[in-house]
CSV table of C-alpha atoms in Angstrom, one decimal:
chain,number,residue,atom,x,y,z
A,1099,UNK,CA,1.6,-10.3,32.9
A,1100,UNK,CA,2.3,-7.6,35.5
A,1101,UNK,CA,-1.3,-6.2,35.3
A,1102,UNK,CA,-3.0,-9.6,35.1
A,1103,UNK,CA,-1.2,-11.5,37.9
A,1104,UNK,CA,-1.0,-8.6,40.4
A,1105,UNK,CA,-4.7,-7.8,40.0
A,1106,UNK,CA,-5.8,-11.5,40.3
A,1107,UNK,CA,-3.4,-11.9,43.3
A,1108,UNK,CA,-5.1,-9.0,45.0
A,1109,UNK,CA,-8.6,-10.2,44.1
A,1110,UNK,CA,-9.2,-7.3,41.7
A,1111,UNK,CA,-10.9,-7.1,38.3
A,1112,UNK,CA,-9.0,-6.4,35.1
A,1113,UNK,CA,-10.1,-4.3,32.1
A,1114,UNK,CA,-8.7,-5.6,28.8
A,1115,UNK,CA,-8.9,-3.1,26.0
A,1116,UNK,CA,-8.9,-4.2,22.3
A,1117,UNK,CA,-5.3,-3.0,21.9
A,1118,UNK,CA,-4.1,0.6,22.5
A,1119,UNK,CA,-5.7,3.5,20.8
A,1120,UNK,CA,-4.9,6.9,22.4
A,1121,UNK,CA,-8.1,8.7,21.4
A,1122,UNK,CA,-10.2,6.1,23.1
A,1123,UNK,CA,-8.2,6.0,26.4
A,1124,UNK,CA,-10.2,8.7,28.2
A,1125,UNK,CA,-13.5,7.1,27.1
A,1126,UNK,CA,-12.3,3.8,28.7
A,1127,UNK,CA,-11.2,5.7,31.8
A,1128,UNK,CA,-14.6,7.3,32.2
A,1129,UNK,CA,-16.5,4.1,31.5
A,1130,UNK,CA,-14.6,1.6,33.6
A,1131,UNK,CA,-13.1,4.0,36.3
A,1132,UNK,CA,-10.0,1.9,37.0
A,1133,UNK,CA,-7.8,2.6,40.0
A,1134,UNK,CA,-4.6,2.3,37.9
A,1135,UNK,CA,-3.3,1.5,34.5
A,1136,UNK,CA,0.0,0.2,33.0
A,1137,UNK,CA,1.6,1.0,29.7
A,1138,UNK,CA,4.9,1.5,27.9
A,1139,UNK,CA,6.5,5.0,27.7
A,1140,UNK,CA,5.4,5.7,24.1
A,1141,UNK,CA,1.8,5.0,25.1
A,1142,UNK,CA,2.1,7.2,28.2
A,1143,UNK,CA,3.4,10.0,25.9
A,1144,UNK,CA,0.4,9.7,23.6
A,1145,UNK,CA,-2.0,9.8,26.6
A,1146,UNK,CA,-0.1,12.8,28.1
A,1147,UNK,CA,-0.6,14.7,24.9
A,1148,UNK,CA,-4.4,14.5,25.4
A,1149,UNK,CA,-4.6,15.2,29.1
A,1150,UNK,CA,-5.3,18.9,28.8
A,1151,UNK,CA,-8.4,18.3,26.6
A,1152,UNK,CA,-9.6,15.6,29.1
A,1153,UNK,CA,-9.0,17.3,32.4
A,1154,UNK,CA,-12.6,16.9,33.5
A,1155,UNK,CA,-12.5,13.2,33.0
A,1156,UNK,CA,-9.2,13.0,35.0
A,1157,UNK,CA,-10.8,14.9,37.9
A,1158,UNK,CA,-13.9,12.7,37.8
A,1159,UNK,CA,-11.9,9.4,37.6
A,1160,UNK,CA,-8.9,9.8,39.9
A,1161,UNK,CA,-6.1,7.2,39.7
A,1162,UNK,CA,-4.2,5.7,42.6
A,1163,UNK,CA,-1.1,5.1,40.6
A,1164,UNK,CA,0.3,4.7,37.0
A,1165,UNK,CA,2.6,1.9,36.1
A,1166,UNK,CA,5.3,2.0,33.4
A,1167,UNK,CA,7.5,-0.8,32.2
A,1168,UNK,CA,9.1,-2.5,29.1
A,1169,UNK,CA,11.3,0.5,28.3
A,1170,UNK,CA,12.9,3.4,30.2
A,1171,UNK,CA,10.5,6.3,31.1
A,1172,UNK,CA,12.0,9.7,30.3
A,1173,UNK,CA,12.1,11.6,33.6
A,1174,UNK,CA,10.5,14.7,32.1
A,1175,UNK,CA,7.5,12.6,30.8
A,1176,UNK,CA,7.2,11.0,34.3
A,1177,UNK,CA,7.0,14.4,36.0
A,1178,UNK,CA,4.4,15.8,33.5
A,1179,UNK,CA,2.3,12.6,33.8
A,1180,UNK,CA,2.3,12.8,37.6
A,1181,UNK,CA,1.3,16.5,37.4
A,1182,UNK,CA,-1.5,15.8,34.9
A,1183,UNK,CA,-3.1,12.9,36.8
A,1184,UNK,CA,-2.0,13.9,40.3
A,1185,UNK,CA,-0.9,10.3,40.8
A,1186,UNK,CA,2.5,8.7,41.3
A,1187,UNK,CA,4.2,6.9,38.3
A,1188,UNK,CA,5.7,3.6,39.4
A,1189,UNK,CA,8.4,2.5,37.0
A,1190,UNK,CA,9.2,-1.2,36.8
A,1191,UNK,CA,11.7,-3.4,35.0
A,1192,UNK,CA,10.8,-6.8,33.6
A,1193,UNK,CA,11.7,-9.5,31.1
A,1194,UNK,CA,10.3,-12.8,29.9
A,1195,UNK,CA,13.2,-14.8,31.2
A,1196,UNK,CA,12.3,-13.7,34.8
A,1197,UNK,CA,8.6,-14.6,34.5
A,1198,UNK,CA,8.1,-10.8,34.0
A,1199,UNK,CA,8.9,-8.5,36.9
A,1200,UNK,CA,12.4,-8.0,38.3
A,1201,UNK,CA,12.5,-4.6,40.0
A,1202,UNK,CA,9.9,-1.9,40.8
A,1203,UNK,CA,9.7,1.5,42.5
A,1204,UNK,CA,7.7,0.9,45.7
A,1205,UNK,CA,4.4,2.7,46.1
A,1206,UNK,CA,4.5,2.8,49.9
A,1207,UNK,CA,7.8,4.7,50.3
A,1208,UNK,CA,10.6,6.4,48.3
A,1209,UNK,CA,10.4,6.5,44.5
A,1210,UNK,CA,13.4,7.7,42.6
A,1211,UNK,CA,12.8,9.3,39.2
A,1212,UNK,CA,15.1,7.8,36.6
A,1213,UNK,CA,15.3,4.5,38.5
A,1214,UNK,CA,13.4,1.3,37.8
A,1215,UNK,CA,13.3,0.6,41.5
A,1216,UNK,CA,14.5,-2.1,43.9
A,1217,UNK,CA,14.6,-5.9,43.5
A,1218,UNK,CA,11.0,-7.3,43.4
A,1219,UNK,CA,11.4,-11.0,43.1
A,1220,UNK,CA,14.8,-12.2,41.9
A,1221,UNK,CA,18.2,-11.1,43.2
A,1222,UNK,CA,19.7,-8.3,41.2
A,1223,UNK,CA,23.4,-7.5,40.9
A,1224,UNK,CA,25.8,-5.8,38.5
A,1225,UNK,CA,28.6,-7.8,36.8
A,1226,UNK,CA,31.6,-6.9,34.7
A,1227,UNK,CA,32.7,-8.8,31.6
A,1228,UNK,CA,34.9,-11.1,33.6
A,1229,UNK,CA,32.0,-12.3,35.8
A,1230,UNK,CA,32.9,-10.2,38.9
A,1231,UNK,CA,30.1,-8.6,40.8
A,1232,UNK,CA,30.5,-4.8,41.1
A,1233,UNK,CA,30.0,-2.4,44.0
A,1234,UNK,CA,27.3,0.3,44.2
A,1235,UNK,CA,27.6,3.1,41.6
A,1236,UNK,CA,29.8,1.0,39.3
A,1237,UNK,CA,28.3,0.5,35.8
A,1238,UNK,CA,28.1,-3.0,34.4
A,1239,UNK,CA,25.7,-5.6,33.1
A,1240,UNK,CA,22.5,-6.2,35.1
A,1241,UNK,CA,22.4,-9.9,36.2
A,1242,UNK,CA,19.6,-11.7,38.0
A,1243,UNK,CA,19.0,-15.1,39.7
A,1244,UNK,CA,16.1,-16.6,41.7
A,1245,UNK,CA,13.2,-19.1,41.6
A,1246,UNK,CA,11.4,-17.1,38.9
A,1247,UNK,CA,14.4,-16.9,36.6
A,1248,UNK,CA,14.7,-19.4,33.7
A,1249,UNK,CA,17.4,-22.0,34.2
A,1250,UNK,CA,18.2,-22.5,30.5
A,1251,UNK,CA,17.0,-21.9,26.9
A,1252,UNK,CA,15.7,-25.1,25.4
A,1253,UNK,CA,17.9,-26.7,22.7
A,1254,UNK,CA,20.1,-23.7,22.4
A,1255,UNK,CA,23.5,-24.4,24.1
A,1256,UNK,CA,25.2,-21.4,22.5
A,1257,UNK,CA,22.7,-19.0,24.0
A,1258,UNK,CA,23.0,-20.7,27.4
A,1259,UNK,CA,26.8,-20.4,27.4
A,1260,UNK,CA,26.6,-16.6,26.8
A,1261,UNK,CA,23.6,-15.9,29.0
A,1262,UNK,CA,24.7,-17.6,32.3
A,1263,UNK,CA,27.7,-16.8,34.4
A,1264,UNK,CA,28.2,-18.4,37.9
A,1265,UNK,CA,24.5,-19.0,38.3
A,1266,UNK,CA,23.5,-15.5,37.2
A,1267,UNK,CA,21.4,-14.7,34.1
A,1268,UNK,CA,22.9,-11.9,32.0
A,1269,UNK,CA,20.2,-9.5,30.9
A,1270,UNK,CA,22.3,-7.6,28.2
A,1271,UNK,CA,21.2,-4.4,30.0
A,1272,UNK,CA,23.8,-1.9,31.3
A,1273,UNK,CA,23.2,-0.1,34.6
A,1274,UNK,CA,24.2,0.4,38.2
A,1275,UNK,CA,22.8,0.0,41.7
A,1276,UNK,CA,23.0,3.0,44.1
A,1277,UNK,CA,23.7,2.7,47.8
A,1278,UNK,CA,20.0,2.1,48.5
A,1279,UNK,CA,19.7,-0.8,46.1
A,1280,UNK,CA,17.8,1.2,43.4
A,1281,UNK,CA,18.6,0.1,39.9
A,1282,UNK,CA,19.4,2.8,37.2
A,1283,UNK,CA,19.6,1.5,33.6
A,1284,UNK,CA,21.9,3.0,31.1
A,1285,UNK,CA,20.6,1.1,28.1
A,1286,UNK,CA,21.1,-2.2,26.2
A,1287,UNK,CA,24.7,-3.3,25.6
A,1288,UNK,CA,24.0,-4.0,21.9
A,1289,UNK,CA,22.5,-0.5,21.6
A,1290,UNK,CA,25.6,1.3,22.9
A,1291,UNK,CA,27.0,3.6,20.2
A,1292,UNK,CA,30.7,3.0,19.5
A,1293,UNK,CA,31.9,6.3,17.9
A,1294,UNK,CA,35.6,5.8,17.0
A,1295,UNK,CA,36.2,4.1,20.4
A,1296,UNK,CA,34.0,6.4,22.4
A,1297,UNK,CA,31.1,4.7,24.1
A,1298,UNK,CA,27.8,6.6,24.1
A,1299,UNK,CA,24.6,5.5,25.9
A,1300,UNK,CA,21.7,6.5,23.8
A,1301,UNK,CA,19.4,7.0,26.8
A,1302,UNK,CA,21.7,9.7,28.1
A,1303,UNK,CA,21.3,11.7,24.9
A,1304,UNK,CA,17.5,11.0,25.0
A,1305,UNK,CA,17.1,12.5,28.5
A,1306,UNK,CA,18.8,15.7,27.4
A,1307,UNK,CA,16.8,16.0,24.2
A,1308,UNK,CA,13.5,15.3,26.0
A,1309,UNK,CA,14.0,18.5,28.0
A,1310,UNK,CA,14.1,20.6,24.8
A,1311,UNK,CA,10.8,22.7,24.8
A,1312,UNK,CA,10.1,21.7,21.2
A,1313,UNK,CA,10.6,17.9,21.5
A,1314,UNK,CA,7.6,15.7,21.9
A,1315,UNK,CA,9.4,12.3,21.4
A,1316,UNK,CA,12.9,11.3,20.6
A,1317,UNK,CA,15.1,8.2,20.1
A,1318,UNK,CA,18.9,8.3,19.8
A,1319,UNK,CA,20.5,5.6,17.8
A,1320,UNK,CA,23.6,4.5,15.9
A,1321,UNK,CA,24.0,5.6,12.3
A,1322,UNK,CA,26.8,4.2,10.1
A,1323,UNK,CA,30.0,6.2,9.5
A,1324,UNK,CA,32.7,5.4,7.1
A,1325,UNK,CA,35.6,6.3,9.3
A,1326,UNK,CA,34.3,6.2,12.9
A,1327,UNK,CA,32.2,3.0,12.5
A,1328,UNK,CA,29.2,4.5,14.1
A,1329,UNK,CA,27.9,8.1,14.6
A,1330,UNK,CA,25.3,9.5,17.0
A,1331,UNK,CA,21.9,10.1,15.3
A,1332,UNK,CA,18.5,11.2,16.7
A,1333,UNK,CA,15.0,11.0,15.3
A,1334,UNK,CA,12.7,13.6,16.8
A,1335,UNK,CA,8.9,14.2,16.7
A,1336,UNK,CA,8.3,17.9,17.4
A,1337,UNK,CA,5.4,19.1,19.5
A,1338,UNK,CA,2.4,20.4,17.6
A,1339,UNK,CA,2.7,23.9,16.3
A,1340,UNK,CA,6.3,24.2,17.5
A,1341,UNK,CA,9.4,24.3,15.4
A,1342,UNK,CA,13.1,23.8,15.8
A,1343,UNK,CA,16.1,23.5,13.5
A,1344,UNK,CA,18.8,20.8,13.4
A,1345,UNK,CA,21.4,23.4,14.5
A,1346,UNK,CA,19.3,24.5,17.5
A,1347,UNK,CA,18.9,20.9,18.6
A,1348,UNK,CA,22.7,20.2,18.3
A,1349,UNK,CA,23.5,23.4,20.2
A,1350,UNK,CA,21.1,22.5,23.0
A,1351,UNK,CA,22.7,19.1,23.5
A,1352,UNK,CA,26.2,20.6,23.3
A,1353,UNK,CA,25.4,22.7,26.4
A,1354,UNK,CA,24.7,19.5,28.4
A,1355,UNK,CA,27.0,16.8,27.0
A,1356,UNK,CA,30.5,16.3,25.7
A,1357,UNK,CA,31.0,17.1,22.0
A,1358,UNK,CA,31.4,13.4,21.0
A,1359,UNK,CA,27.8,12.7,22.3
A,1360,UNK,CA,26.2,15.5,20.3
A,1361,UNK,CA,24.1,14.0,17.5
A,1362,UNK,CA,25.7,14.6,14.1
A,1363,UNK,CA,22.5,13.5,12.3
A,1364,UNK,CA,19.1,15.0,13.4
A,1365,UNK,CA,16.0,13.8,11.6
A,1366,UNK,CA,12.6,15.4,12.2
A,1367,UNK,CA,9.9,12.8,11.6
A,1368,UNK,CA,6.1,12.6,12.0
A,1369,UNK,CA,6.3,9.3,13.8
A,1370,UNK,CA,9.1,7.1,15.1
A,1371,UNK,CA,8.9,3.5,14.0
A,1372,UNK,CA,8.0,1.2,16.9
A,1373,UNK,CA,7.9,-2.5,17.6
A,1374,UNK,CA,4.8,-4.6,18.0
A,1375,UNK,CA,4.5,-3.9,21.7
A,1376,UNK,CA,4.9,-0.1,21.3
A,1377,UNK,CA,8.6,0.0,22.2
A,1378,UNK,CA,11.0,2.4,20.4
A,1379,UNK,CA,13.6,0.2,18.7
A,1380,UNK,CA,17.1,1.6,18.2
A,1381,UNK,CA,18.7,-1.3,16.5
A,1382,UNK,CA,18.0,-1.2,12.7
A,1383,UNK,CA,16.4,2.3,13.0
A,1384,UNK,CA,19.1,3.9,10.8
A,1385,UNK,CA,18.3,1.5,7.9
A,1386,UNK,CA,14.5,2.0,8.4
A,1387,UNK,CA,15.0,5.8,8.2
A,1388,UNK,CA,17.3,5.5,5.1
A,1389,UNK,CA,20.6,6.5,6.8
A,1390,UNK,CA,23.3,4.6,4.8
A,1391,UNK,CA,25.9,7.3,4.3
A,1392,UNK,CA,28.3,8.7,6.9
A,1393,UNK,CA,26.1,11.8,7.3
A,1394,UNK,CA,23.5,12.3,4.7
A,1395,UNK,CA,22.5,15.7,6.1
A,1396,UNK,CA,26.0,17.3,5.6
A,1397,UNK,CA,27.2,18.9,2.4
A,1398,UNK,CA,30.6,17.7,1.6
A,1399,UNK,CA,33.2,20.1,0.1
A,1400,UNK,CA,35.1,19.0,-2.9
A,1401,UNK,CA,38.4,17.2,-2.4
A,1402,UNK,CA,41.5,19.5,-2.4
A,1403,UNK,CA,45.2,18.7,-2.0
A,1404,UNK,CA,47.4,20.4,0.5
A,1405,UNK,CA,48.9,23.7,-0.5
A,1406,UNK,CA,51.6,24.4,2.1
A,1407,UNK,CA,54.3,22.4,3.9
A,1408,UNK,CA,52.3,22.7,7.1
A,1409,UNK,CA,49.1,21.3,5.5
A,1410,UNK,CA,51.2,18.5,3.9
A,1411,UNK,CA,52.6,17.5,7.3
A,1412,UNK,CA,49.1,17.4,8.8
A,1413,UNK,CA,47.8,15.3,5.9
A,1414,UNK,CA,50.7,12.8,6.4
A,1415,UNK,CA,49.9,12.5,10.1
A,1416,UNK,CA,46.2,11.8,9.6
A,1417,UNK,CA,47.0,9.4,6.8
A,1418,UNK,CA,49.3,7.4,9.1
A,1419,UNK,CA,46.9,7.5,12.0
A,1420,UNK,CA,43.7,6.6,10.1
A,1421,UNK,CA,45.2,4.4,7.5
A,1422,UNK,CA,43.2,6.3,4.9
A,1423,UNK,CA,44.5,7.8,1.7
A,1424,UNK,CA,44.2,10.3,0.1
A,1425,UNK,CA,43.1,12.8,2.7
A,1426,UNK,CA,42.3,16.4,1.5
A,1427,UNK,CA,42.6,19.6,3.4
A,1428,UNK,CA,38.9,20.4,3.5
A,1429,UNK,CA,37.1,17.0,3.8
A,1430,UNK,CA,35.7,16.8,7.3
A,1431,UNK,CA,36.4,13.7,9.3
A,1432,UNK,CA,32.9,13.7,10.9
């Protein structure tokens, strides 16, 4: 929608490829010589991995801009993409209920890496759970209203009741507006990891892991945990001919984030499962990757009873707090 309508509105032509296939991208670039292209972050990363081998085509077919939408663009990927193509990456934010685009980084003036830009169509605000609009820098749910925003879902009163508050449409996205009106997204509300009462935004962990020199692609998600409810997990695709261990990954994150945000489960995979549009999908990923135990990568010591009065006292305290019995002296809580 964003590519089609903006191009037609400007009187430009549109190149429609038969789906996305990264090895063909640079052939398309050379054949059609477009002035810009738009893709989701996973597609940009696949293209970026092939830029070095296609540097002559990039020089021969310069782009005016690159657009990214549908999912948050890792800042590191944005910087590498701009360097490879010598063109600005314009990140936008859109959804079907807003007839597509809601915010965009402007091409003509300041772009802010990590932000999805300023309002570009509907009004954009941040709302708390009680329906109060929040001030700049305060994190809450992104809400929108305007002529291009749907007024209701057809024949779905329950969805309408939860989706609309005081004339605003609730997007289910968490974020904040800075003092300049630029929107920064923290993630989907339903994707937030609740680790024993601690709230973790997966995108925050993604951004740290993306800066690890061995990481090509990453997605942080919730894995089930018997005591904490949910645990932080990460699926990682390593760069070609580069290696890393689970412990190295955890130590890298621990240098940047609080301990409760460090992934307890790190899986190295050849490819991360994606949705039909190429988006990385966090919800349901634990099941797709076979994570059903609290932490299938950890070796559990055998259960052992307390041996001293001090150990007995600690066991009694944890039994009362957690409501779990029996508790042994060497069975880890996480």
